[in-house]
Amino acid sequence: MGAKPMTTDHARPAVTATAMRKAYGEHVVLDGIDLDIPAGSVFALLGPNGAGKTTVVQILSTLIRADGGVLRVAGHDVVRESDAVRAAIGVTGQFSAVDGFLTGEENLLLMADLHHLPRRERKRCAADLLERFDLVDAAHKPAATYSGGMRRRLDLAMTLVGRPRVIFLDEPTTGLDPRSRRTMWEVIRGLVADEGVTIFLTTQYLEEADRLADRIAVLHRGKLVAQGTPEQLKRQVGGGHITLRFTDPRGHDRAARTLDVMARDDDALTVQIPGQGDVRSLRALLDRLDHASLDVDELRVHTPDLDDVFFALTGNPVAEQEPTR
Ligand SMILES: Nc1ncnc2c1ncn2[C@@H]1O[C@H](COP(=O)(O)OP(=O)(O)OP(=O)(O)O)[C@@H](O)[C@H]1O
Ligand SMILES: [Mg+2]
Protein backbone atom coordinates (compact mmCIF):
# COMPACT_ATOMS: atom_id res chain seq x y z
CA MET A 1 0.00 0.00 0.00
CA GLY A 2 1.94 3.03 -1.20
CA ALA A 3 1.21 6.61 -0.30
CA LYS A 4 -1.60 8.07 -2.34
CA PRO A 5 -0.91 11.21 -4.36
CA MET A 6 -4.01 12.95 -3.03
CA THR A 7 -3.25 16.45 -4.21
CA THR A 8 -2.70 15.56 -7.85
CA ASP A 9 -5.67 13.20 -7.60
CA HIS A 10 -7.97 16.06 -6.73
CA ALA A 11 -7.13 18.03 -9.82
CA ARG A 12 -8.13 15.14 -12.11
CA PRO A 13 -11.62 14.02 -12.96
CA ALA A 14 -12.45 10.65 -11.38
CA VAL A 15 -15.17 9.79 -13.86
CA THR A 16 -15.92 11.21 -17.28
CA ALA A 17 -18.44 10.00 -19.79
CA THR A 18 -19.32 11.37 -23.18
CA ALA A 19 -22.41 10.14 -25.00
CA MET A 20 -22.81 6.92 -23.01
CA ARG A 21 -25.41 4.71 -24.67
CA LYS A 22 -26.95 1.37 -23.90
CA ALA A 23 -29.95 -0.43 -25.32
CA TYR A 24 -31.44 -3.84 -24.67
CA GLY A 25 -32.96 -4.77 -27.99
CA GLU A 26 -35.39 -2.02 -28.88
CA HIS A 27 -35.34 -0.65 -25.38
CA VAL A 28 -32.98 2.33 -25.15
CA VAL A 29 -31.92 2.53 -21.51
CA LEU A 30 -29.20 5.19 -21.79
CA ASP A 31 -29.55 7.66 -24.62
CA GLY A 32 -26.37 9.73 -24.50
CA ILE A 33 -25.22 10.45 -20.96
CA ASP A 34 -22.42 12.92 -20.19
CA LEU A 35 -20.68 12.94 -16.82
CA ASP A 36 -17.76 14.84 -15.34
CA ILE A 37 -17.02 14.00 -11.73
CA PRO A 38 -14.02 15.55 -9.98
CA ALA A 39 -11.85 13.33 -7.77
CA GLY A 40 -12.61 13.55 -4.07
CA SER A 41 -16.25 14.46 -4.56
CA VAL A 42 -19.57 12.71 -4.06
CA PHE A 43 -21.84 12.34 -7.06
CA ALA A 44 -25.41 11.10 -6.78
CA LEU A 45 -27.39 9.65 -9.67
CA LEU A 46 -31.05 10.00 -8.87
CA GLY A 47 -33.86 8.13 -10.56
CA PRO A 48 -36.89 5.88 -10.05
CA ASN A 49 -36.99 2.10 -10.55
CA GLY A 50 -35.90 1.13 -14.02
CA ALA A 51 -34.34 4.51 -14.88
CA GLY A 52 -30.99 2.90 -15.67
CA LYS A 53 -28.96 3.72 -12.55
CA THR A 54 -27.59 0.22 -12.09
CA THR A 55 -26.83 0.05 -15.80
CA VAL A 56 -24.65 3.18 -15.52
CA VAL A 57 -22.81 1.70 -12.54
CA GLN A 58 -22.29 -1.62 -14.29
CA ILE A 59 -20.91 0.08 -17.39
CA LEU A 60 -18.53 2.36 -15.48
CA SER A 61 -17.34 -0.51 -13.32
CA THR A 62 -16.62 -2.64 -16.44
CA LEU A 63 -19.24 -5.29 -15.61
CA ILE A 64 -21.11 -4.70 -18.86
CA ARG A 65 -20.19 -2.96 -22.10
CA ALA A 66 -21.82 0.24 -23.28
CA ASP A 67 -22.98 0.39 -26.90
CA GLY A 68 -21.23 3.71 -27.35
CA GLY A 69 -19.51 6.60 -25.67
CA VAL A 70 -16.10 7.55 -24.36
CA LEU A 71 -15.79 6.55 -20.73
CA ARG A 72 -12.91 7.08 -18.35
CA VAL A 73 -12.68 6.08 -14.69
CA ALA A 74 -9.73 6.90 -12.44
CA GLY A 75 -7.78 8.09 -15.47
CA HIS A 76 -8.30 4.94 -17.55
CA ASP A 77 -10.44 4.05 -20.50
CA VAL A 78 -13.21 1.72 -19.33
CA VAL A 79 -13.00 -0.55 -22.38
CA ARG A 80 -9.33 -0.50 -23.40
CA GLU A 81 -7.91 -0.38 -19.87
CA SER A 82 -10.54 -2.29 -17.99
CA ASP A 83 -8.01 -4.06 -15.75
CA ALA A 84 -6.58 -0.74 -14.57
CA VAL A 85 -10.12 0.55 -13.95
CA ARG A 86 -10.99 -2.57 -11.96
CA ALA A 87 -7.86 -2.16 -9.85
CA ALA A 88 -8.82 1.41 -8.95
CA ILE A 89 -12.49 0.98 -8.09
CA GLY A 90 -14.75 -0.66 -5.56
CA VAL A 91 -18.35 -1.57 -6.22
CA THR A 92 -21.04 -2.17 -3.65
CA GLY A 93 -23.97 -3.46 -5.60
CA GLN A 94 -27.68 -3.15 -5.11
CA PHE A 95 -27.50 -6.84 -4.26
CA SER A 96 -24.94 -7.65 -1.66
CA ALA A 97 -21.72 -9.61 -2.19
CA VAL A 98 -21.75 -10.80 1.44
CA ASP A 99 -21.63 -14.58 1.93
CA GLY A 100 -24.18 -15.40 4.63
CA PHE A 101 -22.51 -18.66 5.63
CA LEU A 102 -19.25 -16.92 6.49
CA THR A 103 -18.73 -14.69 9.50
CA GLY A 104 -18.09 -10.98 9.03
CA GLU A 105 -14.41 -11.53 9.62
CA GLU A 106 -14.22 -14.46 7.20
CA ASN A 107 -15.92 -12.39 4.51
CA LEU A 108 -13.29 -9.70 4.93
CA LEU A 109 -10.41 -12.19 4.97
CA LEU A 110 -11.74 -13.71 1.79
CA MET A 111 -11.69 -10.29 0.14
CA ALA A 112 -8.15 -9.75 1.44
CA ASP A 113 -7.14 -13.03 -0.22
CA LEU A 114 -8.78 -11.98 -3.48
CA HIS A 115 -6.67 -8.84 -3.34
CA HIS A 116 -3.53 -10.87 -2.55
CA LEU A 117 -2.80 -9.05 0.71
CA PRO A 118 0.20 -10.51 2.57
CA ARG A 119 -0.75 -12.86 5.44
CA ARG A 120 -0.05 -10.47 8.30
CA GLU A 121 -1.68 -7.56 6.60
CA ARG A 122 -4.90 -9.39 5.82
CA LYS A 123 -5.61 -9.96 9.53
CA ARG A 124 -4.89 -6.37 10.38
CA CYS A 125 -6.94 -5.07 7.49
CA ALA A 126 -9.96 -7.16 8.56
CA ALA A 127 -9.61 -6.06 12.18
CA ASP A 128 -9.36 -2.40 11.18
CA LEU A 129 -12.43 -2.56 9.02
CA LEU A 130 -14.49 -4.44 11.61
CA GLU A 131 -13.60 -1.75 14.11
CA ARG A 132 -14.31 1.09 11.76
CA PHE A 133 -17.70 -0.25 10.69
CA ASP A 134 -18.76 -1.09 14.22
CA LEU A 135 -18.85 -4.83 13.56
CA VAL A 136 -16.39 -6.04 16.21
CA ASP A 137 -19.09 -7.68 18.34
CA ALA A 138 -20.55 -9.43 15.33
CA ALA A 139 -17.19 -10.37 13.78
CA HIS A 140 -17.50 -14.08 14.57
CA LYS A 141 -21.18 -14.51 13.77
CA PRO A 142 -22.38 -15.72 10.38
CA ALA A 143 -23.34 -12.78 8.18
CA ALA A 144 -26.73 -14.42 7.61
CA THR A 145 -27.62 -13.38 11.17
CA TYR A 146 -26.80 -9.71 10.52
CA SER A 147 -29.44 -7.02 10.23
CA GLY A 148 -29.83 -5.21 6.91
CA GLY A 149 -27.79 -2.28 8.16
CA MET A 150 -24.95 -4.48 9.42
CA ARG A 151 -24.90 -6.37 6.15
CA ARG A 152 -24.60 -3.14 4.15
CA ARG A 153 -21.78 -1.98 6.38
CA LEU A 154 -19.98 -5.29 5.93
CA ASP A 155 -20.53 -5.06 2.20
CA LEU A 156 -18.97 -1.61 2.08
CA ALA A 157 -16.13 -2.74 4.36
CA MET A 158 -15.40 -5.57 1.91
CA THR A 159 -15.26 -3.05 -0.93
CA LEU A 160 -12.63 -1.07 0.96
CA VAL A 161 -10.22 -3.98 1.30
CA GLY A 162 -8.83 -3.18 -2.15
CA ARG A 163 -8.24 0.49 -1.20
CA PRO A 164 -10.27 1.80 -4.13
CA ARG A 165 -9.94 5.41 -5.31
CA VAL A 166 -13.42 5.48 -6.82
CA ILE A 167 -16.30 3.74 -5.06
CA PHE A 168 -19.61 2.94 -6.70
CA LEU A 169 -22.48 2.52 -4.28
CA ASP A 170 -25.67 1.32 -5.90
CA GLU A 171 -28.55 2.33 -3.62
CA PRO A 172 -26.52 2.00 -0.42
CA THR A 173 -29.44 2.65 1.91
CA THR A 174 -32.53 1.31 0.16
CA GLY A 175 -34.50 -0.78 2.62
CA LEU A 176 -32.66 0.48 5.69
CA ASP A 177 -34.48 2.05 8.62
CA PRO A 178 -33.86 5.76 9.26
CA ARG A 179 -31.26 5.11 11.92
CA SER A 180 -29.20 2.65 9.87
CA ARG A 181 -29.50 5.02 6.94
CA ARG A 182 -28.01 7.80 9.00
CA THR A 183 -25.16 5.54 10.14
CA MET A 184 -24.45 4.68 6.52
CA TRP A 185 -24.39 8.37 5.60
CA GLU A 186 -21.80 9.00 8.32
CA VAL A 187 -19.69 6.13 7.03
CA ILE A 188 -19.82 7.46 3.48
CA ARG A 189 -18.99 11.01 4.56
CA GLY A 190 -16.09 9.65 6.60
CA LEU A 191 -14.67 7.88 3.56
CA VAL A 192 -14.56 11.07 1.57
CA ALA A 193 -13.21 13.19 4.41
CA ASP A 194 -10.54 10.72 5.60
CA GLU A 195 -9.37 9.13 2.39
CA GLY A 196 -10.30 11.58 -0.32
CA VAL A 197 -11.98 8.87 -2.37
CA THR A 198 -14.56 9.67 -5.01
CA ILE A 199 -18.05 8.32 -4.44
CA PHE A 200 -20.52 7.59 -7.20
CA LEU A 201 -23.81 6.66 -5.62
CA THR A 202 -27.25 5.93 -6.95
CA THR A 203 -30.36 6.59 -4.95
CA GLN A 204 -34.10 6.98 -5.12
CA TYR A 205 -34.07 9.46 -2.26
CA LEU A 206 -33.68 13.15 -2.88
CA GLU A 207 -32.90 13.61 0.79
CA GLU A 208 -30.01 11.18 0.57
CA ALA A 209 -28.56 12.91 -2.48
CA ASP A 210 -29.01 16.22 -0.73
CA ARG A 211 -27.22 15.04 2.42
CA LEU A 212 -24.30 13.39 0.72
CA ALA A 213 -23.64 14.71 -2.73
CA ASP A 214 -21.64 17.62 -4.07
CA ARG A 215 -23.49 17.18 -7.34
CA ILE A 216 -26.67 15.41 -8.32
CA ALA A 217 -27.90 14.26 -11.71
CA VAL A 218 -31.43 13.09 -12.44
CA LEU A 219 -31.94 10.24 -14.90
CA HIS A 220 -35.19 10.10 -16.82
CA ARG A 221 -36.06 8.24 -20.01
CA GLY A 222 -32.43 7.60 -20.84
CA LYS A 223 -31.23 11.18 -20.38
CA LEU A 224 -29.94 13.34 -17.59
CA VAL A 225 -32.78 15.83 -17.23
CA ALA A 226 -31.10 17.90 -14.52
CA GLN A 227 -27.62 18.27 -13.09
CA GLY A 228 -26.24 20.51 -10.40
CA THR A 229 -25.54 21.03 -6.75
CA PRO A 230 -28.26 20.04 -4.30
CA GLU A 231 -29.00 23.74 -3.84
CA GLN A 232 -29.45 24.32 -7.56
CA LEU A 233 -31.68 21.31 -7.86
CA LYS A 234 -33.81 22.27 -4.89
CA ARG A 235 -34.19 25.76 -6.29
CA GLN A 236 -35.41 24.23 -9.51
CA VAL A 237 -37.76 21.88 -7.72
CA GLY A 238 -38.99 24.47 -5.29
CA GLY A 239 -38.95 24.14 -1.56
CA GLY A 240 -41.16 22.03 0.58
CA HIS A 241 -44.44 23.06 2.08
CA ILE A 242 -46.30 23.02 5.33
CA THR A 243 -49.80 21.62 5.60
CA LEU A 244 -52.14 22.92 8.28
CA ARG A 245 -55.40 21.19 9.12
CA PHE A 246 -58.21 23.02 10.90
CA THR A 247 -61.07 21.66 12.97
CA ASP A 248 -63.85 23.85 11.59
CA PRO A 249 -64.63 25.40 8.20
CA ARG A 250 -64.67 28.95 9.55
CA GLY A 251 -61.16 28.73 10.95
CA HIS A 252 -60.03 27.07 7.73
CA ASP A 253 -61.52 29.80 5.60
CA ARG A 254 -60.08 32.57 7.73
CA ALA A 255 -56.63 30.95 7.62
CA ALA A 256 -56.82 30.58 3.86
CA ARG A 257 -57.45 34.30 3.56
CA THR A 258 -54.97 35.41 6.25
CA LEU A 259 -51.95 33.33 5.30
CA ASP A 260 -50.07 33.20 1.98
CA VAL A 261 -51.40 29.82 0.97
CA MET A 262 -50.41 27.98 -2.18
CA ALA A 263 -53.35 25.59 -2.06
CA ARG A 264 -56.48 24.93 -0.02
CA ASP A 265 -58.67 21.88 0.31
CA ASP A 266 -62.15 22.71 1.55
CA ASP A 267 -63.13 19.09 2.20
CA ALA A 268 -60.04 18.14 4.17
CA LEU A 269 -59.96 21.60 5.82
CA THR A 270 -56.29 21.98 4.98
CA VAL A 271 -54.14 24.73 3.54
CA GLN A 272 -50.61 24.47 2.16
CA ILE A 273 -48.02 27.13 2.75
CA PRO A 274 -44.65 27.24 1.02
CA GLY A 275 -41.75 26.68 3.43
CA GLN A 276 -38.92 24.38 4.34
CA GLY A 277 -40.07 23.72 7.87
CA ASP A 278 -36.98 25.24 9.48
CA VAL A 279 -37.42 26.28 13.09
CA ARG A 280 -37.39 30.00 12.45
CA SER A 281 -40.11 30.03 9.82
CA LEU A 282 -42.18 27.51 11.79
CA ARG A 283 -42.00 29.77 14.83
CA ALA A 284 -43.04 32.76 12.76
CA LEU A 285 -45.93 30.78 11.34
CA LEU A 286 -47.10 29.64 14.77
CA ASP A 287 -46.89 33.25 16.01
CA ARG A 288 -49.06 34.41 13.14
CA LEU A 289 -51.61 31.70 13.86
CA ASP A 290 -51.61 32.70 17.53
CA HIS A 291 -52.13 36.36 16.74
CA ALA A 292 -55.01 35.56 14.46
CA SER A 293 -56.41 33.17 17.11
CA LEU A 294 -56.48 30.36 14.59
CA ASP A 295 -56.68 26.89 16.10
CA VAL A 296 -54.66 24.38 14.14
CA ASP A 297 -55.57 20.74 14.47
CA GLU A 298 -52.48 19.35 12.77
CA LEU A 299 -49.27 20.64 11.22
CA ARG A 300 -47.19 18.64 8.76
CA VAL A 301 -43.90 19.56 7.10
CA HIS A 302 -43.29 18.19 3.64
CA THR A 303 -39.70 18.22 2.39
CA PRO A 304 -39.28 17.76 -1.37
CA ASP A 305 -38.82 14.16 -2.47
CA LEU A 306 -38.25 12.28 -5.71
CA ASP A 307 -41.88 12.87 -6.66
CA ASP A 308 -41.43 16.62 -6.42
CA VAL A 309 -38.24 16.44 -8.47
CA PHE A 310 -39.97 14.55 -11.23
CA PHE A 311 -43.03 16.70 -11.13
CA ALA A 312 -40.92 19.83 -11.40
CA LEU A 313 -38.66 18.48 -14.14
CA THR A 314 -41.04 16.47 -16.27
CA GLY A 315 -44.52 17.55 -15.24
CA ASN A 316 -45.22 13.95 -14.30
CA PRO A 317 -45.13 12.17 -11.00
CA VAL A 318 -42.47 9.52 -10.68
CA ALA A 319 -43.40 6.18 -12.17
CA GLU A 320 -41.40 3.04 -12.65
CA GLN A 321 -39.63 3.40 -15.98
CA GLU A 322 -40.58 0.25 -17.79
CA PRO A 323 -39.67 -0.31 -21.40
CA THR A 324 -42.21 1.27 -23.72
CA ARG A 325 -43.31 -1.08 -26.44
N1 LIG B 1 -29.91 -7.73 -18.95
C1 LIG B 1 -30.97 -6.99 -19.30
N2 LIG B 1 -31.74 -7.32 -20.34
C2 LIG B 1 -32.80 -6.58 -20.70
N3 LIG B 1 -33.19 -5.46 -20.08
C3 LIG B 1 -32.46 -5.06 -19.02
C4 LIG B 1 -31.32 -5.79 -18.58
N4 LIG B 1 -30.78 -5.14 -17.51
C5 LIG B 1 -31.57 -4.07 -17.31
N5 LIG B 1 -32.57 -4.00 -18.20
C6 LIG B 1 -33.59 -2.95 -18.30
O1 LIG B 1 -32.94 -1.70 -18.30
C7 LIG B 1 -33.70 -0.74 -17.58
C8 LIG B 1 -32.82 -0.08 -16.55
O2 LIG B 1 -32.51 -1.02 -15.55
P1 LIG B 1 -31.62 -0.65 -14.28
O3 LIG B 1 -31.50 -1.87 -13.47
O4 LIG B 1 -30.37 -0.01 -14.75
O5 LIG B 1 -32.53 0.43 -13.56
P2 LIG B 1 -32.34 1.08 -12.10
O6 LIG B 1 -32.45 2.56 -12.28
O7 LIG B 1 -31.12 0.55 -11.46
O8 LIG B 1 -33.65 0.57 -11.36
P3 LIG B 1 -33.86 0.15 -9.80
O9 LIG B 1 -34.12 1.44 -9.08
O10 LIG B 1 -35.06 -0.70 -9.85
O11 LIG B 1 -32.65 -0.56 -9.34
C9 LIG B 1 -34.90 -1.48 -17.00
O12 LIG B 1 -36.01 -1.24 -17.81
C10 LIG B 1 -34.47 -2.92 -17.08
O13 LIG B 1 -35.60 -3.75 -17.24
MG1 LIG C 1 -30.75 -0.49 -9.76
Short mmCIF file of C-alpha atoms in Angstrom, two decimals, residues 100-239:
data_model
loop_
_atom_site.label_atom_id
_atom_site.label_comp_id
_atom_site.label_asym_id
_atom_site.label_seq_id
_atom_site.Cartn_x
_atom_site.Cartn_y
_atom_site.Cartn_z
CA GLY A 100 -24.18 -15.40 4.63
CA PHE A 101 -22.51 -18.66 5.63
CA LEU A 102 -19.25 -16.92 6.49
CA THR A 103 -18.73 -14.69 9.50
CA GLY A 104 -18.09 -10.98 9.03
CA GLU A 105 -14.41 -11.53 9.62
CA GLU A 106 -14.22 -14.46 7.20
CA ASN A 107 -15.92 -12.39 4.51
CA LEU A 108 -13.29 -9.70 4.93
CA LEU A 109 -10.41 -12.19 4.97
CA LEU A 110 -11.74 -13.71 1.79
CA MET A 111 -11.69 -10.29 0.14
CA ALA A 112 -8.15 -9.75 1.44
CA ASP A 113 -7.14 -13.03 -0.22
CA LEU A 114 -8.78 -11.98 -3.48
CA HIS A 115 -6.67 -8.84 -3.34
CA HIS A 116 -3.53 -10.87 -2.55
CA LEU A 117 -2.80 -9.05 0.71
CA PRO A 118 0.20 -10.51 2.57
CA ARG A 119 -0.75 -12.86 5.44
CA ARG A 120 -0.05 -10.47 8.30
CA GLU A 121 -1.68 -7.56 6.60
CA ARG A 122 -4.90 -9.39 5.82
CA LYS A 123 -5.61 -9.96 9.53
CA ARG A 124 -4.89 -6.37 10.38
CA CYS A 125 -6.94 -5.07 7.49
CA ALA A 126 -9.96 -7.16 8.56
CA ALA A 127 -9.61 -6.06 12.18
CA ASP A 128 -9.36 -2.40 11.18
CA LEU A 129 -12.43 -2.56 9.02
CA LEU A 130 -14.49 -4.44 11.61
CA GLU A 131 -13.60 -1.75 14.11
CA ARG A 132 -14.31 1.09 11.76
CA PHE A 133 -17.70 -0.25 10.69
CA ASP A 134 -18.76 -1.09 14.22
CA LEU A 135 -18.85 -4.83 13.56
CA VAL A 136 -16.39 -6.04 16.21
CA ASP A 137 -19.09 -7.68 18.34
CA ALA A 138 -20.55 -9.43 15.33
CA ALA A 139 -17.19 -10.37 13.78
CA HIS A 140 -17.50 -14.08 14.57
CA LYS A 141 -21.18 -14.51 13.77
CA PRO A 142 -22.38 -15.72 10.38
CA ALA A 143 -23.34 -12.78 8.18
CA ALA A 144 -26.73 -14.42 7.61
CA THR A 145 -27.62 -13.38 11.17
CA TYR A 146 -26.80 -9.71 10.52
CA SER A 147 -29.44 -7.02 10.23
CA GLY A 148 -29.83 -5.21 6.91
CA GLY A 149 -27.79 -2.28 8.16
CA MET A 150 -24.95 -4.48 9.42
CA ARG A 151 -24.90 -6.37 6.15
CA ARG A 152 -24.60 -3.14 4.15
CA ARG A 153 -21.78 -1.98 6.38
CA LEU A 154 -19.98 -5.29 5.93
CA ASP A 155 -20.53 -5.06 2.20
CA LEU A 156 -18.97 -1.61 2.08
CA ALA A 157 -16.13 -2.74 4.36
CA MET A 158 -15.40 -5.57 1.91
CA THR A 159 -15.26 -3.05 -0.93
CA LEU A 160 -12.63 -1.07 0.96
CA VAL A 161 -10.22 -3.98 1.30
CA GLY A 162 -8.83 -3.18 -2.15
CA ARG A 163 -8.24 0.49 -1.20
CA PRO A 164 -10.27 1.80 -4.13
CA ARG A 165 -9.94 5.41 -5.31
CA VAL A 166 -13.42 5.48 -6.82
CA ILE A 167 -16.30 3.74 -5.06
CA PHE A 168 -19.61 2.94 -6.70
CA LEU A 169 -22.48 2.52 -4.28
CA ASP A 170 -25.67 1.32 -5.90
CA GLU A 171 -28.55 2.33 -3.62
CA PRO A 172 -26.52 2.00 -0.42
CA THR A 173 -29.44 2.65 1.91
CA THR A 174 -32.53 1.31 0.16
CA GLY A 175 -34.50 -0.78 2.62
CA LEU A 176 -32.66 0.48 5.69
CA ASP A 177 -34.48 2.05 8.62
CA PRO A 178 -33.86 5.76 9.26
CA ARG A 179 -31.26 5.11 11.92
CA SER A 180 -29.20 2.65 9.87
CA ARG A 181 -29.50 5.02 6.94
CA ARG A 182 -28.01 7.80 9.00
CA THR A 183 -25.16 5.54 10.14
CA MET A 184 -24.45 4.68 6.52
CA TRP A 185 -24.39 8.37 5.60
CA GLU A 186 -21.80 9.00 8.32
CA VAL A 187 -19.69 6.13 7.03
CA ILE A 188 -19.82 7.46 3.48
CA ARG A 189 -18.99 11.01 4.56
CA GLY A 190 -16.09 9.65 6.60
CA LEU A 191 -14.67 7.88 3.56
CA VAL A 192 -14.56 11.07 1.57
CA ALA A 193 -13.21 13.19 4.41
CA ASP A 194 -10.54 10.72 5.60
CA GLU A 195 -9.37 9.13 2.39
CA GLY A 196 -10.30 11.58 -0.32
CA VAL A 197 -11.98 8.87 -2.37
CA THR A 198 -14.56 9.67 -5.01
CA ILE A 199 -18.05 8.32 -4.44
CA PHE A 200 -20.52 7.59 -7.20
CA LEU A 201 -23.81 6.66 -5.62
CA THR A 202 -27.25 5.93 -6.95
CA THR A 203 -30.36 6.59 -4.95
CA GLN A 204 -34.10 6.98 -5.12
CA TYR A 205 -34.07 9.46 -2.26
CA LEU A 206 -33.68 13.15 -2.88
CA GLU A 207 -32.90 13.61 0.79
CA GLU A 208 -30.01 11.18 0.57
CA ALA A 209 -28.56 12.91 -2.48
CA ASP A 210 -29.01 16.22 -0.73
CA ARG A 211 -27.22 15.04 2.42
CA LEU A 212 -24.30 13.39 0.72
CA ALA A 213 -23.64 14.71 -2.73
CA ASP A 214 -21.64 17.62 -4.07
CA ARG A 215 -23.49 17.18 -7.34
CA ILE A 216 -26.67 15.41 -8.32
CA ALA A 217 -27.90 14.26 -11.71
CA VAL A 218 -31.43 13.09 -12.44
CA LEU A 219 -31.94 10.24 -14.90
CA HIS A 220 -35.19 10.10 -16.82
CA ARG A 221 -36.06 8.24 -20.01
CA GLY A 222 -32.43 7.60 -20.84
CA LYS A 223 -31.23 11.18 -20.38
CA LEU A 224 -29.94 13.34 -17.59
CA VAL A 225 -32.78 15.83 -17.23
CA ALA A 226 -31.10 17.90 -14.52
CA GLN A 227 -27.62 18.27 -13.09
CA GLY A 228 -26.24 20.51 -10.40
CA THR A 229 -25.54 21.03 -6.75
CA PRO A 230 -28.26 20.04 -4.30
CA GLU A 231 -29.00 23.74 -3.84
CA GLN A 232 -29.45 24.32 -7.56
CA LEU A 233 -31.68 21.31 -7.86
CA LYS A 234 -33.81 22.27 -4.89
CA ARG A 235 -34.19 25.76 -6.29
CA GLN A 236 -35.41 24.23 -9.51
CA VAL A 237 -37.76 21.88 -7.72
CA GLY A 238 -38.99 24.47 -5.29
CA GLY A 239 -38.95 24.14 -1.56
#
